[in-house]
mmCIF file of N, CA and C in Angstrom:
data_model
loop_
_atom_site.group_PDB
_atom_site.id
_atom_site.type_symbol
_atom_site.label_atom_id
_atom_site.label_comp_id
_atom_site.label_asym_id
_atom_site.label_seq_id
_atom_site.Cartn_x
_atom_site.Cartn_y
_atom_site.Cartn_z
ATOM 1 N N UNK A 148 -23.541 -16.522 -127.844
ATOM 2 C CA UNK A 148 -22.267 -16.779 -127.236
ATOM 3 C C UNK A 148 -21.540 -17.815 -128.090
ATOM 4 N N UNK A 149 -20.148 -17.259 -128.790
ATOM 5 C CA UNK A 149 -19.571 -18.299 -129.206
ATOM 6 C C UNK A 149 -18.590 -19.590 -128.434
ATOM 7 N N UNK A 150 -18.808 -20.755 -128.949
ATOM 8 C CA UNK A 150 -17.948 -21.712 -128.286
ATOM 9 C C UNK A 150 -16.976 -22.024 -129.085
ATOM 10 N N UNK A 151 -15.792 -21.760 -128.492
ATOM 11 C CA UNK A 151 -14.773 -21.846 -128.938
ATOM 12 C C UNK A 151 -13.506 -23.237 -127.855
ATOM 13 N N UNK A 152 -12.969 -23.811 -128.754
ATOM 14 C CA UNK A 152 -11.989 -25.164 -128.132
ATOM 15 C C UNK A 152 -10.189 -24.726 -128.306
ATOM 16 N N UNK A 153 -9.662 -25.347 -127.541
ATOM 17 C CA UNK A 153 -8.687 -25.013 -127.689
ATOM 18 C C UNK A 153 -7.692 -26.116 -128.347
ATOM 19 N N UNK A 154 -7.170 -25.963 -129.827
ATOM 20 C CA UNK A 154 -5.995 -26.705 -130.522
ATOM 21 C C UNK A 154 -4.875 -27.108 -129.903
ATOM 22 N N UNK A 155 -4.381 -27.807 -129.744
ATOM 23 C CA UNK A 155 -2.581 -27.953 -129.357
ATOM 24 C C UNK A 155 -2.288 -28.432 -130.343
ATOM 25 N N UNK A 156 -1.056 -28.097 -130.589
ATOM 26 C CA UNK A 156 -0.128 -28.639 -131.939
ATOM 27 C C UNK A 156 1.170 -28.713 -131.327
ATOM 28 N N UNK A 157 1.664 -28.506 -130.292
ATOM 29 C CA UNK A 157 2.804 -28.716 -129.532
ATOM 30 C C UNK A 157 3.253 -30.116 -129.838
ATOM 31 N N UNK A 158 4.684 -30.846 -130.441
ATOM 32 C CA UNK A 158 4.875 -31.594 -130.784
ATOM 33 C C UNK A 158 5.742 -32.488 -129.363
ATOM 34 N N UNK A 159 5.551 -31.890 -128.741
ATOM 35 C CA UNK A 159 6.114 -32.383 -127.440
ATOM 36 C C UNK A 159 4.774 -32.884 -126.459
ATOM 37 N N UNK A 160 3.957 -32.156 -126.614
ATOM 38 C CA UNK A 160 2.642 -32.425 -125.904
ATOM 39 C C UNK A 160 1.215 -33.231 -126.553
ATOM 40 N N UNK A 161 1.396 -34.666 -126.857
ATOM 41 C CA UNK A 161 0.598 -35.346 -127.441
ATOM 42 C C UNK A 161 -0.883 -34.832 -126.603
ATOM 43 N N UNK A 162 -1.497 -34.734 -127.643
ATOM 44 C CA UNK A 162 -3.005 -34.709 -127.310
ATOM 45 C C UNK A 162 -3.754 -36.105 -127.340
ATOM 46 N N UNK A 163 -3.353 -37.034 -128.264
ATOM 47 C CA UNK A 163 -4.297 -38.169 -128.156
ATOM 48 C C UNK A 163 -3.699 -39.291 -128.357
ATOM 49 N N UNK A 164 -4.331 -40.252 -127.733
ATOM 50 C CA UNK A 164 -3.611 -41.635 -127.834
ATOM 51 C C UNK A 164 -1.843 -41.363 -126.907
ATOM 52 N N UNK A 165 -1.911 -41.644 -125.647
ATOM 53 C CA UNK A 165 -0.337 -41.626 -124.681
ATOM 54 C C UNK A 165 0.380 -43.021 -125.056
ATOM 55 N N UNK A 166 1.218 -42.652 -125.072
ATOM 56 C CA UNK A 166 2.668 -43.815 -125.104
ATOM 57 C C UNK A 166 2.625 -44.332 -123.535
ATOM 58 N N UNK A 167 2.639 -45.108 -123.638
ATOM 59 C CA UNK A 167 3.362 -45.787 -122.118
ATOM 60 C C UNK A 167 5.010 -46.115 -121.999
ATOM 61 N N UNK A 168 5.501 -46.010 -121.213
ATOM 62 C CA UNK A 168 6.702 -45.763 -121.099
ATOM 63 C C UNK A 168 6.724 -47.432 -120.499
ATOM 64 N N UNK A 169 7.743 -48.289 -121.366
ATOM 65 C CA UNK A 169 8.194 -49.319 -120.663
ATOM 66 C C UNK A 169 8.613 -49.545 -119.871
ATOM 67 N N UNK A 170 8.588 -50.965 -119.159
ATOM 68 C CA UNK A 170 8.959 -51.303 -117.352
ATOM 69 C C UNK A 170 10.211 -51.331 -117.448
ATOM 70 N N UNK A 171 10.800 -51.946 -118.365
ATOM 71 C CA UNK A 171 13.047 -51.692 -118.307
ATOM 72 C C UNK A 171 13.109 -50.069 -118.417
ATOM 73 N N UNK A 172 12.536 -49.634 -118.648
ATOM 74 C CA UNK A 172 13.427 -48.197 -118.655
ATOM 75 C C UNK A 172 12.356 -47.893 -117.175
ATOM 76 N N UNK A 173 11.899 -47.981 -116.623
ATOM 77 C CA UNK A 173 11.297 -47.522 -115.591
ATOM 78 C C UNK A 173 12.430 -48.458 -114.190
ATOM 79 N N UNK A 174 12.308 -49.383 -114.342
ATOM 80 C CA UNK A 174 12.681 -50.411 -112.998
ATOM 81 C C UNK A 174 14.124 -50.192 -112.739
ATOM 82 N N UNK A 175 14.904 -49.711 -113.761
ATOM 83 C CA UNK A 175 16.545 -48.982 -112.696
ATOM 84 C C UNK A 175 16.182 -47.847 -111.756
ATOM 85 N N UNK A 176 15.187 -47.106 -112.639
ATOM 86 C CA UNK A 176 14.943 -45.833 -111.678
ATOM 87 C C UNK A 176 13.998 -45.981 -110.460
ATOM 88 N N UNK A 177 13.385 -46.895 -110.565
ATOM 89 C CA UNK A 177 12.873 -47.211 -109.450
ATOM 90 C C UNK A 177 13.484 -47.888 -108.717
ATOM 91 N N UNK A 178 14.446 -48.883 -108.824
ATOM 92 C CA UNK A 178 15.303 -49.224 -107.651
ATOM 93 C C UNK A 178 16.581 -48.428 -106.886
ATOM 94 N N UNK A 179 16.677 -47.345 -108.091
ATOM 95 C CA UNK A 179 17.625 -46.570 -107.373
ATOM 96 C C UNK A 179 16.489 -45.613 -106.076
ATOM 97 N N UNK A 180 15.725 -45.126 -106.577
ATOM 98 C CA UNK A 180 15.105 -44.041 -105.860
ATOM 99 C C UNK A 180 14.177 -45.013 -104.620
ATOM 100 N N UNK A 181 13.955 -46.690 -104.373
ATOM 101 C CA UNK A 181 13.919 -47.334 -103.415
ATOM 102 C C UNK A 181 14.649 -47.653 -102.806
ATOM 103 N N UNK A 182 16.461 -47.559 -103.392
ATOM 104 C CA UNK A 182 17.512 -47.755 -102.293
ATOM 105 C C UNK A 182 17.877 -46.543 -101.497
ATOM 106 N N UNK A 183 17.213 -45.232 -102.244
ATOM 107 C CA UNK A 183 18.008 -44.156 -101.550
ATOM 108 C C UNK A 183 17.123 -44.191 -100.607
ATOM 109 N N UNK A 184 15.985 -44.402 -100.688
ATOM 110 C CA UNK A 184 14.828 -44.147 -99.606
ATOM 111 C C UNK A 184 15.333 -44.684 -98.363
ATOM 112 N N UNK A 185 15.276 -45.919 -98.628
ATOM 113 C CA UNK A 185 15.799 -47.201 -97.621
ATOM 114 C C UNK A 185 16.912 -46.521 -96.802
ATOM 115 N N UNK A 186 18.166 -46.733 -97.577
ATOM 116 C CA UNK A 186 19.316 -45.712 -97.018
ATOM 117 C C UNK A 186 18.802 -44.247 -96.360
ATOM 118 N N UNK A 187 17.969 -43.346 -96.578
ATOM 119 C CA UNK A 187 17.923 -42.193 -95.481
ATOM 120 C C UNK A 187 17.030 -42.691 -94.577
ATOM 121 N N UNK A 188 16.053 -43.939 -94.644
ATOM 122 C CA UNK A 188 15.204 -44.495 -93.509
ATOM 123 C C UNK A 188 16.185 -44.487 -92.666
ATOM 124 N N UNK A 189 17.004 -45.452 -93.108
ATOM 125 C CA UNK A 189 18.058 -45.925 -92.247
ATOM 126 C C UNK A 189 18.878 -45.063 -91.295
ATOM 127 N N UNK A 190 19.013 -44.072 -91.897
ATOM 128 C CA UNK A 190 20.386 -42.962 -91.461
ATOM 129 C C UNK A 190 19.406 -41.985 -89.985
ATOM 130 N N UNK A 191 18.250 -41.834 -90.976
ATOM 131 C CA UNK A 191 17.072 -41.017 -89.718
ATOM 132 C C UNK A 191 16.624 -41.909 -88.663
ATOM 133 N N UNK A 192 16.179 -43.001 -88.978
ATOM 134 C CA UNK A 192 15.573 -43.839 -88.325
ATOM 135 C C UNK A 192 16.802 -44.912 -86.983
ATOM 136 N N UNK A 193 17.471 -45.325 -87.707
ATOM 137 C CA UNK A 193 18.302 -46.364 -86.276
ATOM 138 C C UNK A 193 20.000 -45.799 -86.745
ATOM 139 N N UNK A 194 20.603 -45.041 -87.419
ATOM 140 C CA UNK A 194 22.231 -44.722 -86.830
ATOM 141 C C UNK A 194 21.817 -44.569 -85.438
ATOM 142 N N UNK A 195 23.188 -45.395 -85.090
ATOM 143 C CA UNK A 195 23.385 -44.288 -83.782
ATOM 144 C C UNK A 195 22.679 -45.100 -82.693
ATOM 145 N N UNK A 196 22.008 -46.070 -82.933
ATOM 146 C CA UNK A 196 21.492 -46.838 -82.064
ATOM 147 C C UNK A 196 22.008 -48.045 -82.281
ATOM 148 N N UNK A 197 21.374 -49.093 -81.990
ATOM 149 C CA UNK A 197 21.670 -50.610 -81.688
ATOM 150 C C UNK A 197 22.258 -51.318 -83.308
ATOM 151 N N UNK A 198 21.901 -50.589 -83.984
ATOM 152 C CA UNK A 198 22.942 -50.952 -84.862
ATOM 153 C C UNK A 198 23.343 -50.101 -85.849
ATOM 154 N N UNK A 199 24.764 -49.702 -85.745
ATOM 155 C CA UNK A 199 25.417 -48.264 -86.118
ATOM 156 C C UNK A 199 26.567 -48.385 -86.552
ATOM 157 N N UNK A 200 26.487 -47.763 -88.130
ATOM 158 C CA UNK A 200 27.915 -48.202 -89.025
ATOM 159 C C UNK A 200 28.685 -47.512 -88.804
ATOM 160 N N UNK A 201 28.930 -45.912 -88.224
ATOM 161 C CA UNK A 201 29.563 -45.419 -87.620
ATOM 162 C C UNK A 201 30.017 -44.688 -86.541
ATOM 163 N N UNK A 202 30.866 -44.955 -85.772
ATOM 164 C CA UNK A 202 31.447 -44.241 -84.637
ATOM 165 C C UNK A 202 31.253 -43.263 -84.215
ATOM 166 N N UNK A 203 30.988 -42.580 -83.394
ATOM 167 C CA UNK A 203 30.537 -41.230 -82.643
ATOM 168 C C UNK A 203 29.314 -40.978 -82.678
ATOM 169 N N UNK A 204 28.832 -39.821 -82.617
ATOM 170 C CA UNK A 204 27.668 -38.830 -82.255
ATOM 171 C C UNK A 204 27.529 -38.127 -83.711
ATOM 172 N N UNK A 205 28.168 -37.912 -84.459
ATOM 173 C CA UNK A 205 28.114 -36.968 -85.755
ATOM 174 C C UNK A 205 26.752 -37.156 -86.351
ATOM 175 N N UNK A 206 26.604 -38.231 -87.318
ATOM 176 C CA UNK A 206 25.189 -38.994 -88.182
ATOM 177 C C UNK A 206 24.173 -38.288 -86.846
ATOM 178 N N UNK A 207 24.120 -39.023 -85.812
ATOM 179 C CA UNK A 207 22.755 -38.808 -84.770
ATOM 180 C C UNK A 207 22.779 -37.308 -84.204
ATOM 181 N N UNK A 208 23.661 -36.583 -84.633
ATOM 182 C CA UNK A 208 23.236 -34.634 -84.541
ATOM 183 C C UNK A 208 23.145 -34.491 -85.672
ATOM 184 N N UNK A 209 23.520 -34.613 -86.757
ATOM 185 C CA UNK A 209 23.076 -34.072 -88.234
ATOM 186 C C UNK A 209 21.906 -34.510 -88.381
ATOM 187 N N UNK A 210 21.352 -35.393 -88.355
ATOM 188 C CA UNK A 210 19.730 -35.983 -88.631
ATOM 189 C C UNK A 210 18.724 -35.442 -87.199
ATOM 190 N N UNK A 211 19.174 -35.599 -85.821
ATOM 191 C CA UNK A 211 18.223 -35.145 -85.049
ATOM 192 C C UNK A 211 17.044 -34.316 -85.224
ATOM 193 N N UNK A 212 17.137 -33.402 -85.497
ATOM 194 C CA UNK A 212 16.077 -32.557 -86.009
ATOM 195 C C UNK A 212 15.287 -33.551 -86.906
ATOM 196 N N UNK A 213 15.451 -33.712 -87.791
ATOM 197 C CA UNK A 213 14.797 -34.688 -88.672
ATOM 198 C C UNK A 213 14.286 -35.588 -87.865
ATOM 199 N N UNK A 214 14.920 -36.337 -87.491
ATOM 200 C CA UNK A 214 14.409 -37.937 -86.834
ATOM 201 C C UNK A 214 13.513 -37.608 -86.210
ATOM 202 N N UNK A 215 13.114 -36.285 -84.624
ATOM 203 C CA UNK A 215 11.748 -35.602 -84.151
ATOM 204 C C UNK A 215 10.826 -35.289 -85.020
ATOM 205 N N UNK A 216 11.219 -34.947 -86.378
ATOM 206 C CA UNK A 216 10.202 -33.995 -87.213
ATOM 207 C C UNK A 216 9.229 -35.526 -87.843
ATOM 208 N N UNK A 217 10.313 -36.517 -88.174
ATOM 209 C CA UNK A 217 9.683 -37.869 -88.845
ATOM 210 C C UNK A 217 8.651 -38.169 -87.665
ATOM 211 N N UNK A 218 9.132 -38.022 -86.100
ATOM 212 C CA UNK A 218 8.588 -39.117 -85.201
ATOM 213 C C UNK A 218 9.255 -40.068 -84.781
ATOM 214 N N UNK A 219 10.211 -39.937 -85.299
ATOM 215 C CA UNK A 219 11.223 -41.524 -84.396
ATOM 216 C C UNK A 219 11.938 -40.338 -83.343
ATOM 217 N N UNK A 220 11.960 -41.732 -81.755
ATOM 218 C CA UNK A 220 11.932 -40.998 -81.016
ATOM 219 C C UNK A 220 13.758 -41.470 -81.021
ATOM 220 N N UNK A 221 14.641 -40.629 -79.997
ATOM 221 C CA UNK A 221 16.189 -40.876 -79.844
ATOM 222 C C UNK A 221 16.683 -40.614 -78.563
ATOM 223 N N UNK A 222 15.913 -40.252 -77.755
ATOM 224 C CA UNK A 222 16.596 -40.297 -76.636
ATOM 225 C C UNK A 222 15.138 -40.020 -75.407
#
């Protein structure tokens, strides 16, 4: 039985020795994608309750479904 390995030469796909990607080019994108989080916590989790940036019922029927599916309870 022959054993045979498999080559990559793909110049996009390092085989040995990885680069690490520095923390400045990492830490905008991570604070953006921790504010958006925050912000839809927010929107699913308390609009519409005790403290609510906007007026009416709209935000708390567009998310409902959601907010049951998360577990936060609304009424």
């Amino acid at each position: 039985m022959a054993v045979s390995t498999a080559v990559f030469d793909d110049a996009f796909i390092p085989v040995q020795g990885g680069n690490t990607i520095p923390l400045e080019d990492i830490a905008p994108w991570a604070v953006l994608g921790t504010l958006l989080a925050v912000i839809f916590i927010y929107f699913v989790s308390t609009e519409q309750g005790a403290f609510s940036l906007f007026q009416g019922m709209y935000v708390h029927e567009f998310v409902h479904d959601g907010r049951h599916l998360l577990g936060f309870p609304c009424h």
